[in-house]
Every structure is written in structure tokens, then in C-alpha cells.
Short mmCIF file of C-alpha atoms in Angstrom, two decimals:
data_model
loop_
_atom_site.label_atom_id
_atom_site.label_comp_id
_atom_site.label_asym_id
_atom_site.label_seq_id
_atom_site.Cartn_x
_atom_site.Cartn_y
_atom_site.Cartn_z
CA ALA A 715 -7.85 12.92 -1.51
CA PHE A 716 -10.60 10.83 -3.01
CA PHE A 717 -8.28 8.46 -4.43
CA ASP A 718 -6.34 8.01 -1.58
CA LYS A 719 -9.21 7.46 0.59
CA GLU A 720 -10.56 4.63 -1.79
CA ARG A 721 -7.18 2.88 -1.51
CA CYS A 722 -7.25 2.93 2.25
CA GLU A 723 -10.97 1.47 1.97
CA ASP A 724 -9.74 -1.20 -0.52
CA LEU A 725 -6.95 -2.12 2.12
CA LYS A 726 -9.16 -2.28 5.00
CA SER A 727 -11.98 -4.34 3.10
CA ALA A 728 -9.24 -7.03 2.00
CA HIS A 729 -7.78 -6.98 5.56
CA GLU A 730 -11.17 -7.28 7.27
CA ARG A 731 -12.21 -9.93 4.75
CA ASN A 732 -9.30 -11.96 5.75
CA HIS A 733 -8.05 -11.67 1.74
CA ALA A 734 -4.77 -10.36 3.10
CA ASP A 735 -3.34 -10.42 6.26
CA ARG A 736 -0.34 -8.21 5.66
CA PHE A 737 0.59 -5.55 3.17
CA ILE A 738 3.79 -4.11 1.43
CA LEU A 739 3.12 -0.39 0.61
CA ILE A 740 4.73 1.04 -2.43
CA ALA A 741 3.99 4.62 -3.36
CA GLU A 742 6.03 8.19 -4.29
CA PRO A 743 6.26 9.68 -0.94
CA ARG A 744 3.72 12.23 -0.55
CA PHE A 745 0.90 9.67 -1.61
CA LEU A 746 2.43 7.09 0.73
CA GLY A 747 2.24 9.49 3.63
CA ALA A 748 -1.57 10.31 2.65
CA LEU A 749 -2.27 6.78 2.57
CA ARG A 750 -0.66 6.17 6.16
CA ASP A 751 -2.61 9.21 7.45
CA LYS A 752 -5.81 7.87 6.46
CA LEU A 753 -5.41 4.17 7.32
CA ASP A 754 -7.27 2.59 10.30
CA HIS A 755 -5.12 0.96 13.18
CA PRO A 756 -5.56 -2.87 12.46
CA THR A 757 -4.66 -2.09 8.53
CA ARG A 758 -1.88 0.12 9.47
CA ASP A 759 -0.65 -2.76 11.77
CA ALA A 760 -0.78 -5.47 8.98
CA ILE A 761 1.80 -3.42 6.80
CA THR A 762 4.96 -5.24 6.91
CA ARG A 763 6.79 -2.90 4.56
CA GLU A 764 6.65 0.46 3.22
CA ILE A 765 8.77 1.59 0.01
CA ASP A 766 8.55 5.41 -0.77
CA LYS A 767 9.43 5.07 -4.18
CA ASP A 768 7.39 5.66 -7.61
CA LEU A 769 7.33 2.74 -9.47
CA THR A 770 4.51 3.29 -11.71
CA LYS A 771 7.18 3.03 -14.94
CA GLN A 772 8.71 0.05 -13.67
CA ASN A 773 7.78 -3.58 -15.00
CA ALA A 774 6.64 -6.40 -12.79
CA ASP A 775 10.09 -8.39 -12.91
CA ASP A 776 11.94 -4.92 -11.60
CA ILE A 777 9.20 -4.41 -8.89
CA ARG A 778 9.80 -8.04 -8.09
CA LYS A 779 13.63 -7.54 -7.70
CA LYS A 780 13.37 -4.27 -5.47
CA LEU A 781 10.69 -6.69 -3.30
CA SER A 782 13.13 -9.38 -3.33
CA LEU A 783 10.25 -11.72 -4.33
#
């Protein structure tokens, strides 16, 4: 619970300070749900895409392919 709250604060801070105007959230399904529930409305509105998968064991190139970057 503490970790997801910290991540939400990180996203909120980045959004408020104009370091990011939109986000793509990637997390395993349960954690993604926990994040979604704790985000404030302005930050939640900045989410343009959600991917409910655990990609922690993927390399950066594979993740970019999944995001089509």
C-alpha cells in the first residue's frame, strides 16, 4: 500500500510541475487497479493508456515494441 501511494505521489508531482502532461501506466493487474484507485482526478485524466501486464522481466526494446514506440 505504501509503494503504490508513493508512485501516485510521483505521478501527481510530475503532472503538477509540468514534467509530464500524459502517462502510460504499465503494471500487473492488481497493482494497476491499486494505482488507479489512489490517483487524483487531474492525474488520472492525464493517463492516455493502461497496460495490465507485468513487464518487469522484459528488456527495454521489448517494452518499446509493446508500446509501439
